[in-house]
Short mmCIF file of C-alpha atoms in Angstrom, two decimals:
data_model
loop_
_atom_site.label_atom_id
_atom_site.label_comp_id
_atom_site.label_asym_id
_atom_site.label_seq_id
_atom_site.Cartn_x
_atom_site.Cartn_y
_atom_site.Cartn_z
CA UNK G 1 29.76 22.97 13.88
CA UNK G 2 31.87 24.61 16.46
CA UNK G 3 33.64 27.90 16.59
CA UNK G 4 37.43 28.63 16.88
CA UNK G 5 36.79 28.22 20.62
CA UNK G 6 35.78 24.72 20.74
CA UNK G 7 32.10 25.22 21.70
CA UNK G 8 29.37 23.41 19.63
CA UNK G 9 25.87 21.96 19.23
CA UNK G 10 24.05 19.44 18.24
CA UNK G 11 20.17 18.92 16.86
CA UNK G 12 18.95 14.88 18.49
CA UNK G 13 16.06 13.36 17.35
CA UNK G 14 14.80 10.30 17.96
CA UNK G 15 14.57 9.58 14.51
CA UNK G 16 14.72 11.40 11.36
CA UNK G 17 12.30 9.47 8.99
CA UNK G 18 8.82 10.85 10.02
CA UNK G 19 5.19 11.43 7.76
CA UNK G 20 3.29 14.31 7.30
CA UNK G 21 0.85 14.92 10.65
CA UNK G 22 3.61 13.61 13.14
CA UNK G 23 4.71 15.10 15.78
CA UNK G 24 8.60 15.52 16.53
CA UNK G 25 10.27 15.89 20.16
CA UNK G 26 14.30 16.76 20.08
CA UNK G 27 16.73 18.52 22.03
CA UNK G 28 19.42 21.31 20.95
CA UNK G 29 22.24 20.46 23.11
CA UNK G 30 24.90 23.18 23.63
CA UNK G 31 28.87 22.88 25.28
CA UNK G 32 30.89 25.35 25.81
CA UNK G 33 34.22 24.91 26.44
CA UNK G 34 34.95 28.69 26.38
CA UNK G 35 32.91 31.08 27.63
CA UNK G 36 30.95 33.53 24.89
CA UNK G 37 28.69 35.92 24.81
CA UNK G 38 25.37 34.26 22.56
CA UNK G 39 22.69 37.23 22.21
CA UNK G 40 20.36 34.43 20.79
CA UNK G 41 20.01 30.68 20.78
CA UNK G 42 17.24 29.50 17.98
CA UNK G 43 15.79 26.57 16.24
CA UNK G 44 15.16 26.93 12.49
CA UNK G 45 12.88 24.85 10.78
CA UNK G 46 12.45 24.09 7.02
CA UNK G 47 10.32 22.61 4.62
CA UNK G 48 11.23 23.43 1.01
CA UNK G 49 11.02 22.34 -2.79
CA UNK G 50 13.96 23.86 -5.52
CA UNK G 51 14.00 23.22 -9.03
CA UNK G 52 16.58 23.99 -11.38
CA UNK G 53 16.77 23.23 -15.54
CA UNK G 54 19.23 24.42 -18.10
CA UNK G 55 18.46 24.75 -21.40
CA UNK G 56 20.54 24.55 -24.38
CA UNK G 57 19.65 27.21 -27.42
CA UNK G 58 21.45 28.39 -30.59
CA UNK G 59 21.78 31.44 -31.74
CA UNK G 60 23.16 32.83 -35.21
CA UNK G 61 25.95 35.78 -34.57
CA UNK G 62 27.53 38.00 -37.53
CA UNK G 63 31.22 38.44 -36.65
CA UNK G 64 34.20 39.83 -39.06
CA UNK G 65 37.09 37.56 -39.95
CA UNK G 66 40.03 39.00 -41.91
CA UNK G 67 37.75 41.85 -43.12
CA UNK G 68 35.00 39.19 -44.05
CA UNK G 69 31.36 38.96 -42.46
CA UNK G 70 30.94 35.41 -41.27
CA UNK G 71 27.45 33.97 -40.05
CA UNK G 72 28.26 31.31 -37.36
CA UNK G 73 25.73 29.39 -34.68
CA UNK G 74 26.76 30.09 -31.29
CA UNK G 75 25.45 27.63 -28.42
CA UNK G 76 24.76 28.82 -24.96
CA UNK G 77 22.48 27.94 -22.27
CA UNK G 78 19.80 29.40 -19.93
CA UNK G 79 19.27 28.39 -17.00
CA UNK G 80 15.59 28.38 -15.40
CA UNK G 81 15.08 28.22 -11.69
CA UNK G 82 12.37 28.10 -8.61
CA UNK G 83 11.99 28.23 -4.67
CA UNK G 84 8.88 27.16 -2.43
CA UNK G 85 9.20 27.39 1.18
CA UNK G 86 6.16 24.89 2.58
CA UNK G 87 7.11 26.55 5.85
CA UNK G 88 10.59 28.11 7.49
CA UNK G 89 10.63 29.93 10.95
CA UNK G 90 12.74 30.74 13.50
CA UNK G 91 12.04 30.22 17.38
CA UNK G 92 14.00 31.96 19.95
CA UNK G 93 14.58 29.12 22.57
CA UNK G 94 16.86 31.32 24.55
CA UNK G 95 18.92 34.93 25.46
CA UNK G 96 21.49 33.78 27.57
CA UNK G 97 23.80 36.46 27.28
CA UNK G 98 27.48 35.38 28.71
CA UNK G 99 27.71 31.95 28.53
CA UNK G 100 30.22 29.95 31.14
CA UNK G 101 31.91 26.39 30.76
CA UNK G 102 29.35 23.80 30.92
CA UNK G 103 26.61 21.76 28.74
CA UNK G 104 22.94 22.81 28.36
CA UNK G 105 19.96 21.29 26.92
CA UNK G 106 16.50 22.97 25.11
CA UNK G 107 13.84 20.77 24.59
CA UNK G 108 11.73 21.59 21.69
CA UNK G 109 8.41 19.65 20.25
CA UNK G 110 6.52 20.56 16.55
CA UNK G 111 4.54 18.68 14.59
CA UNK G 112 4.48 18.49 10.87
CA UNK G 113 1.90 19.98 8.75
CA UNK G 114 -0.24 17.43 6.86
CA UNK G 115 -0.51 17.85 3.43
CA UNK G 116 3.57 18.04 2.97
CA UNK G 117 4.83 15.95 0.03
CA UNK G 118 7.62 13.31 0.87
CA UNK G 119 11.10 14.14 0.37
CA UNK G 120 12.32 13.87 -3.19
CA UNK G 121 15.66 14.40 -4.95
CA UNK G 122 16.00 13.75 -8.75
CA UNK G 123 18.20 14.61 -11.97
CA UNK G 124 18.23 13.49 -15.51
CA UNK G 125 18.11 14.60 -19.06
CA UNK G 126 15.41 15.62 -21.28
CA UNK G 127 16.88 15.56 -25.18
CA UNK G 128 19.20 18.79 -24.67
CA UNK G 129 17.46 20.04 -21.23
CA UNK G 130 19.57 19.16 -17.88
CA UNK G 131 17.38 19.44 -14.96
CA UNK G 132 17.32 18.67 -11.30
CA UNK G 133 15.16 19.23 -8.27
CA UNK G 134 14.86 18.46 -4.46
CA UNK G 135 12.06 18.54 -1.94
CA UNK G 136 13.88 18.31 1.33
CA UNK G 137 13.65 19.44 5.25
CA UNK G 138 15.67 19.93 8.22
CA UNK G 139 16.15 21.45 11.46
CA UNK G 140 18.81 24.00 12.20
CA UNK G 141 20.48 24.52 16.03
CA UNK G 142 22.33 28.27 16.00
CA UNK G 143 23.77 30.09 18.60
CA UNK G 144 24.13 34.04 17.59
CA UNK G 145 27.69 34.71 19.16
CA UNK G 146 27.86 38.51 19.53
CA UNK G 147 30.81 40.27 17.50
CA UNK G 148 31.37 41.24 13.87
CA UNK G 149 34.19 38.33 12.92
CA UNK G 150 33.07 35.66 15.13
CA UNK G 151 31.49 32.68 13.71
CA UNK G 152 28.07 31.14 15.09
CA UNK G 153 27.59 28.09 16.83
CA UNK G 154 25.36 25.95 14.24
CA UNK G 155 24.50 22.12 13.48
CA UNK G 156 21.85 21.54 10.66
CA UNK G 157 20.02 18.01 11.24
CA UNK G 158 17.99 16.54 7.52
CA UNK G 159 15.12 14.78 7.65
CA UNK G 160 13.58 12.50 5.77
CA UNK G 161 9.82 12.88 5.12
CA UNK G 162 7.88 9.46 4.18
CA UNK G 163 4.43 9.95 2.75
CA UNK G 164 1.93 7.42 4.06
CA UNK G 165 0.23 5.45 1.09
CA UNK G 166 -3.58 5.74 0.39
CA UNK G 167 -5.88 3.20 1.17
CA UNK G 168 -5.46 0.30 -1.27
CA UNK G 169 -8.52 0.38 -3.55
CA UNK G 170 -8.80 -1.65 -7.02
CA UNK G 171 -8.80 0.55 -9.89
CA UNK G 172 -10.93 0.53 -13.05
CA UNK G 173 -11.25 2.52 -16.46
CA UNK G 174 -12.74 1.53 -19.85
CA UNK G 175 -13.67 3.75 -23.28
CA UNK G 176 -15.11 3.54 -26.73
CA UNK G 177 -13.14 4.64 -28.88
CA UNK G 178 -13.83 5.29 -32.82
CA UNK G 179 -11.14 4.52 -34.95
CA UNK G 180 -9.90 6.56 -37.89
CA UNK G 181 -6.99 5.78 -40.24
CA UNK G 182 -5.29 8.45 -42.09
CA UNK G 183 -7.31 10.47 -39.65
CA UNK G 184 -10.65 10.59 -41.50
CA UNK G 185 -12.05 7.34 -42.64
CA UNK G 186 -13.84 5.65 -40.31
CA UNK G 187 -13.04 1.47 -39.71
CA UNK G 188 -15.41 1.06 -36.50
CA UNK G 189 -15.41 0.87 -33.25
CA UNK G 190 -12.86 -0.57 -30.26
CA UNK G 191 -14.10 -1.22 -26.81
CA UNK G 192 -11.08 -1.42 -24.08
CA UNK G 193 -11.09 -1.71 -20.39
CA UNK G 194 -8.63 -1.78 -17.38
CA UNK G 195 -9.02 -3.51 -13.94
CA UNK G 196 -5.92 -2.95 -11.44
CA UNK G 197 -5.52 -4.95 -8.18
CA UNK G 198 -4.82 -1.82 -6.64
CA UNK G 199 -3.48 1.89 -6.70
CA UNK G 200 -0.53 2.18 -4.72
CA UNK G 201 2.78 0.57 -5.02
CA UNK G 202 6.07 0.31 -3.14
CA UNK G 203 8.85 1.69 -5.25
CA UNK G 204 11.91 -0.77 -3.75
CA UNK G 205 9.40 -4.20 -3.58
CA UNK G 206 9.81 -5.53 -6.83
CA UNK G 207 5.99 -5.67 -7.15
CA UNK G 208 3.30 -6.70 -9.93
CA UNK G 209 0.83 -4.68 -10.89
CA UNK G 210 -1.72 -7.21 -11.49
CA UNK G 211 -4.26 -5.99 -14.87
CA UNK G 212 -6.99 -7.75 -16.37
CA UNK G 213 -8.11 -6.39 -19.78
CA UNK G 214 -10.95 -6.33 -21.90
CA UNK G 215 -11.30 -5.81 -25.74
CA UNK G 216 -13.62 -5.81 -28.34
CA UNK G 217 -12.37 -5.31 -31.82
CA UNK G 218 -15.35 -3.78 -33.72
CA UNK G 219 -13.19 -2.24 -36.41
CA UNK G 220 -12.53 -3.59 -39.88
CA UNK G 221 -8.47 -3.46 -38.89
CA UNK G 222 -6.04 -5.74 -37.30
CA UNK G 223 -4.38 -5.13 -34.06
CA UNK G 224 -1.33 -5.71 -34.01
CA UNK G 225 -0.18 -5.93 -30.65
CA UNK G 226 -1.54 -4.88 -27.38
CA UNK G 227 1.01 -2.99 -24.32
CA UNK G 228 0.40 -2.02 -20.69
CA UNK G 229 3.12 0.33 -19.47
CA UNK G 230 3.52 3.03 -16.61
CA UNK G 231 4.33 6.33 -17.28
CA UNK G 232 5.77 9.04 -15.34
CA UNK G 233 4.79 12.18 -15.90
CA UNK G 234 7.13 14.94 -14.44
CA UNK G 235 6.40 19.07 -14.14
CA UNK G 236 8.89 21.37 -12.07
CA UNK G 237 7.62 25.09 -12.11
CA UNK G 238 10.13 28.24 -11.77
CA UNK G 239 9.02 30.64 -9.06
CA UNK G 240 7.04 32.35 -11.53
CA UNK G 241 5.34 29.66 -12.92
CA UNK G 242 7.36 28.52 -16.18
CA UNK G 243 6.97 24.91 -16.82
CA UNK G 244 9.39 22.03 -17.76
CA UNK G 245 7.85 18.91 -18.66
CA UNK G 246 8.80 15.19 -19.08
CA UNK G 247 7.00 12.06 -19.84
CA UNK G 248 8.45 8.68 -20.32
CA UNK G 249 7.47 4.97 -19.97
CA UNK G 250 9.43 3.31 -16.75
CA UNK G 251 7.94 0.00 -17.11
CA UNK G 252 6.17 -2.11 -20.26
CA UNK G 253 5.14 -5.78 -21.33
CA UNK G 254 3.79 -6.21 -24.84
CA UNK G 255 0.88 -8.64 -25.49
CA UNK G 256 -0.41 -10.24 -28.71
CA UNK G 257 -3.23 -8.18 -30.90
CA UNK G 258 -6.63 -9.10 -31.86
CA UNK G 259 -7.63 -9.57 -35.41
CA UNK G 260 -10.84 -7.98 -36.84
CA UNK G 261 -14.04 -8.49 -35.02
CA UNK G 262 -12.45 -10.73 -31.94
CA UNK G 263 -13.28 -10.00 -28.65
CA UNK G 264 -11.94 -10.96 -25.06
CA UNK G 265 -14.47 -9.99 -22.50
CA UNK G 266 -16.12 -11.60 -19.83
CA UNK G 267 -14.91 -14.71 -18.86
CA UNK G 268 -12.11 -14.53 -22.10
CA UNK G 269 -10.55 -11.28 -20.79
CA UNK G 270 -7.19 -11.37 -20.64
CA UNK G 271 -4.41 -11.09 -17.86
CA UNK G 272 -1.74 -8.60 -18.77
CA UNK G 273 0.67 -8.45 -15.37
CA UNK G 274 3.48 -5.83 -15.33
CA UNK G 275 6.32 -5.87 -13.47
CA UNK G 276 7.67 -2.96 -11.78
CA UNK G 277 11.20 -3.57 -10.99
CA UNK G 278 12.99 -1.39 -7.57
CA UNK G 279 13.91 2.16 -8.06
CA UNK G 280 11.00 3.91 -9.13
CA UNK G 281 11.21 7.37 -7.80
CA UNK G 282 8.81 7.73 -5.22
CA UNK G 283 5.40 10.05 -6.01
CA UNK G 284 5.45 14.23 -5.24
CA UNK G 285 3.02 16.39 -5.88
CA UNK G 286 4.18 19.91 -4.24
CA UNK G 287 3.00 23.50 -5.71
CA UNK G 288 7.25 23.20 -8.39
CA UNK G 289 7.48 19.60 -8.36
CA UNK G 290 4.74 16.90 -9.53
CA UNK G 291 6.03 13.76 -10.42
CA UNK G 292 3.42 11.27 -11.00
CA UNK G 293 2.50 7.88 -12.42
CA UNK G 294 -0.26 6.29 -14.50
CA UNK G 295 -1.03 3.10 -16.27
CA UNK G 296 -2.11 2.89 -19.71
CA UNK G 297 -3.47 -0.32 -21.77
CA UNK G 298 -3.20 0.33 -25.17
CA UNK G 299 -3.57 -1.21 -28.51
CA UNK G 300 -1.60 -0.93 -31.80
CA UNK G 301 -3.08 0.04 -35.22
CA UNK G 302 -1.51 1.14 -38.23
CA UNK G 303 -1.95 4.37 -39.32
CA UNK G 304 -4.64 4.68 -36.87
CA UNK G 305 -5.67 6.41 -33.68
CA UNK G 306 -4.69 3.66 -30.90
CA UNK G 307 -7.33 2.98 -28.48
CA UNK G 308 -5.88 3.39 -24.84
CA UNK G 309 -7.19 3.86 -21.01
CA UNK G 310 -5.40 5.16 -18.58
CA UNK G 311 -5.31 5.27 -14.52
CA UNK G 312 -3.51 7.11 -12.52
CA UNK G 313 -1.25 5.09 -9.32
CA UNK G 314 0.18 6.23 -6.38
CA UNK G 315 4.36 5.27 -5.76
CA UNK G 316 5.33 5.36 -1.99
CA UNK G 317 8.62 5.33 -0.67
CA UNK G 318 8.61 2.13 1.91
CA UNK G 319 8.10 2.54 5.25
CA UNK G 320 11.17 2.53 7.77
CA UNK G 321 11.36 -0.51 10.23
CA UNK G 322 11.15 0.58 13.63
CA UNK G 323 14.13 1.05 15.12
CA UNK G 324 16.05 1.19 12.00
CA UNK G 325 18.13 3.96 13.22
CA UNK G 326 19.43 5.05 16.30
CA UNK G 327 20.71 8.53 17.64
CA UNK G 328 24.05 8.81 18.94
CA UNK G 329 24.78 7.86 22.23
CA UNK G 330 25.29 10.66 24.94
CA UNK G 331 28.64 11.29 26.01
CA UNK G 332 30.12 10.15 29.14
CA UNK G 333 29.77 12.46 31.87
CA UNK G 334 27.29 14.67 30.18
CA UNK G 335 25.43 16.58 32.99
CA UNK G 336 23.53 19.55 31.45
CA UNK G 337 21.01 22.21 32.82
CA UNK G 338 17.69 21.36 30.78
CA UNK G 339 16.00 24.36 29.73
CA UNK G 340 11.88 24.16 29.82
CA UNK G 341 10.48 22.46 26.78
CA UNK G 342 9.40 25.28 23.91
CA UNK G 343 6.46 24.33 21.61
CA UNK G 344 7.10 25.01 18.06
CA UNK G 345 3.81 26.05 15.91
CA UNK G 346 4.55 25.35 12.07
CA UNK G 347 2.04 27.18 9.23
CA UNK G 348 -0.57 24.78 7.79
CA UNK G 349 -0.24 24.23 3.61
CA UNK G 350 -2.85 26.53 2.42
CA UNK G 351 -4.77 24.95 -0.68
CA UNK G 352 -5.52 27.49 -3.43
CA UNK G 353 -6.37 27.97 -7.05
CA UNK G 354 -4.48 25.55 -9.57
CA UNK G 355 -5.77 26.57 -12.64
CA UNK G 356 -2.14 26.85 -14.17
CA UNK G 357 -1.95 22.69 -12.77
CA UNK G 358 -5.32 21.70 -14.09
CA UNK G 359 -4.25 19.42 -16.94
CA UNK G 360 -1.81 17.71 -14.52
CA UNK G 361 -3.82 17.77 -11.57
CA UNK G 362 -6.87 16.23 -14.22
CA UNK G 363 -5.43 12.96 -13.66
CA UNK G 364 -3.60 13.28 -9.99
CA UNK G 365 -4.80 14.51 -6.50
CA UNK G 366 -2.01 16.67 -4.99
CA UNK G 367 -0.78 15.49 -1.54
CA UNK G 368 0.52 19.37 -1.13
CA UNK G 369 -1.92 21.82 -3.03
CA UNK G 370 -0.06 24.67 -4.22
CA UNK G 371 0.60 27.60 -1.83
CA UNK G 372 -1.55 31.15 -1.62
CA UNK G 373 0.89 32.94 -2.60
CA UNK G 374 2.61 32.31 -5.71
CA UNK G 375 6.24 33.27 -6.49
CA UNK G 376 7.14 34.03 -3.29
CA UNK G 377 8.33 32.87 -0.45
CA UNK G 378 6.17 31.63 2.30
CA UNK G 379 7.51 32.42 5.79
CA UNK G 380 5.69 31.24 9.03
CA UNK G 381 4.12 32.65 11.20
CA UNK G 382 6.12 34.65 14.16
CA UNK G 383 7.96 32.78 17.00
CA UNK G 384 5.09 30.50 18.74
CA UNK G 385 6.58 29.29 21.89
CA UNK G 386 4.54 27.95 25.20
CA UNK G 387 7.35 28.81 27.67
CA UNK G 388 8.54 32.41 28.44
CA UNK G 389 12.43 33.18 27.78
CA UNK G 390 14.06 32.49 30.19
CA UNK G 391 16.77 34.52 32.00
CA UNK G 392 20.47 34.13 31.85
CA UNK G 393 21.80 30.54 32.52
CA UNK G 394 23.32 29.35 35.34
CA UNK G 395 27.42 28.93 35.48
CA UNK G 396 27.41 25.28 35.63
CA UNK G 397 31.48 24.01 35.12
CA UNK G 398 30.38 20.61 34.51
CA UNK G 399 32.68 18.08 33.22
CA UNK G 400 33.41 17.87 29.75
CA UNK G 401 32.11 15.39 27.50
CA UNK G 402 34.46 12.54 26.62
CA UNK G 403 35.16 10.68 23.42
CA UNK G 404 32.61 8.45 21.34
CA UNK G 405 33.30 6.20 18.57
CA UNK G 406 30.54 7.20 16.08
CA UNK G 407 31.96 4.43 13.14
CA UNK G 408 28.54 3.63 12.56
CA UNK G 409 26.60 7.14 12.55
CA UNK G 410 24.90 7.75 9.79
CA UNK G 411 25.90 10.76 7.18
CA UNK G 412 22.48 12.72 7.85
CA UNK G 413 24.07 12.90 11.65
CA UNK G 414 27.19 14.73 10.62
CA UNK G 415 29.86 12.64 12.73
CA UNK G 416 32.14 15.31 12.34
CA UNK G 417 30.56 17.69 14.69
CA UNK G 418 32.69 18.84 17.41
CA UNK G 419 30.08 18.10 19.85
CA UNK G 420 30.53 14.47 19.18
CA UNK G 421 34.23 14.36 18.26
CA UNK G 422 35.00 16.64 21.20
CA UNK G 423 38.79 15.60 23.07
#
């Protein structure tokens, strides 16, 4: 975004999908059309997690009406809320000083911690509980133009951060489990096992998780139907560590039952496919959000105990095709004096104790442990850079960048930047 004085900037990558572990090469481009005095030109880069859920409570209030004291329920809400920073530092990349007409370029590289979760944005409602949350990160150009009412030259650039699946294993789970009706009298035993294809799944592929089941009905009951579903189980933390939970079935296929004393094992064990549609929200397991999935085979008793295993899966976000996007193309007659290339060191995601997480983390491994420091924010370490500032620019009156059609930029770009829509 430009100031009143038509300068501007602009954050390119080559890209702006990217996993956890990769390393990133851009360039902060700066024009200036009129010359300013910048005390500071930096690069700001952030990896953060928000939550946010509002609850709705009643409360009974005693108020006086025409010399009569009325009871009446009052609704309001409370709100809940909670900030992470996985990492966000600023790097001086320059201290020009006065800045003259012309275009200039700083190089920068970084490379992503491992250990981030993906990016994740989601919203719903939870019976009278709004909530939302957002795992995001992004990379922020900002020239620090020197006097009280004079706005800074900025562009922010999002990025989109794909976690890399696991390696495909099969999956497997069985139990004994002693059924009870009314809670105390005892009708046997009922044997139940799971076998999955494998543990990770693409949320927009339409895919089948592939089960095959086995049961023996010991018990003196009837079952009367048998399900496999997956579940999504979903915790967002405040800052100080006050949970909101959710847990619903996404996906389901109901099978017939087994009557007293039949059994499908072995060679008679039974294939119970599920399909899992497109849209699933993709797994995140950060230190305020953990949203993840399991499957469960159970079976249906009356007033019984139902007999169930469970699994836990991983759900990935696909992969981007290479070369699905492209940056913006360079304006014509762009001629700027490159600045050396400054090496960015991001903090590392420090594992620590999760003893608040165990009965969620029981059944998931977090791809981000939680952070050191709890309820606070985590800021990186200070600047990192390879190269030395360097001394004032040169007055280079280049010629000005001419008009590009950006019809086809994406949003995350931010077409309307006056670095790209520049006359």
């Amino acid at each position: 975004m430009g100031n009143t004085g038509g300068n501007s900037c602009f954050v390119q990558l080559p890209q702006i999908c990217f996993s956890p572990g990769d390393c990133v090469s851009g360039t902060l481009h700066v024009c200036i059309n009129t010359p300013v005095m910048v005390t500071e030109i930096q690069l700001k880069i952030t990896g953060r997690e928000r939550t946010h859920w509002r609850e709705r409570r009643h409360r009974t209030e005693t108020r006086e009406v025409d010399g009569e004291r009325r009871e009446e329920r009052v609704e309001y809400h409370v709100d809940h809320f909670g900030r992470n920073d996985f990492f966000k530092i600023w790097i001086p990349l320059h201290r020009p000083g006065q800045m003259f007409t012309g275009q200039y370029s700083f190089p920068f590289t970084f490379q992503f911690p491992n250990g981030i979760p993906g990016s994740f944005q989601m919203q719903g409602f939870h019976f009278d509980t709004h909530f939302d949350c957002s795992c995001f990160y992004k990379v922020k150009g900002v020239c620090q133009v020197q006097g009280l009412f004079k706005s800074n030259i900025k562009h922010t650039q999002y990025l989109q951060i794909i976690e890399r699946p696991p390696p495909i294993v099969g999956h497997f789970a069985d139990d004994l489990v002693q059924v009870n009706v009314c809670c105390c009298f005892n009708r046997g035993q009922f044997y139940i096992s799971m076998r999955s294809d494998k543990n990770s799944y693409c949320t927009d592929a339409g895919e089948v998780v592939q089960v095959i089941a086995e049961m023996d009905n010991q018990t003196t009951k009837d079952i009367g139907s048998t399900h496999v579903e997956l579940w999504q189980r979903l915790v967002l933390r405040t800052s100080s560590g006050l949970p909101f939970h959710q847990e619903r079935v996404v996906a389901r296929s109901g099978f017939p039952g087994l009557l007293a004393g039949e059994s499908h094992r072995g060679e008679n064990a039974r294939h119970m496919p599920l399909n899992l549609g497109v849209g699933l929200m993709p797994q995140c397991l950060g230190r305020l959000i953990q949203c993840g999935y399991y499957l469960r085979i159970s079976a249906s008793v009356a007033c019984a105990n139902d007999p169930d295993v469970k699994v836990p899966i991983c759900i990935y976000s696909p992969q981007p095709a290479p070369q699905a996007w492209h940056a913006p193309p360079v304006p014509a007659g762009w001629a700027p004096q490159v600045m050396p290339v400054v090496d960015v060191g991001l903090p590392q995601v420090v594992p620590a104790n999760a003893a608040n997480q165990d009965e969620f983390y029981g059944l998931f491994q977090p791809s981000a442990p939680p952070l050191e420091i709890q309820g606070r924010e985590v800021v990186g370490p200070g600047p990192a850079v390879a190269q030395a500032v360097t001394p004032g620019l040169v007055n280079y009156a280049s010629a000005r960048p001419q008009p590009v059609a950006n019809g086809a930029m994406p949003v995350a770009q931010q077409a309307n930047t006056p670095f790209l829509q520049q006359q």
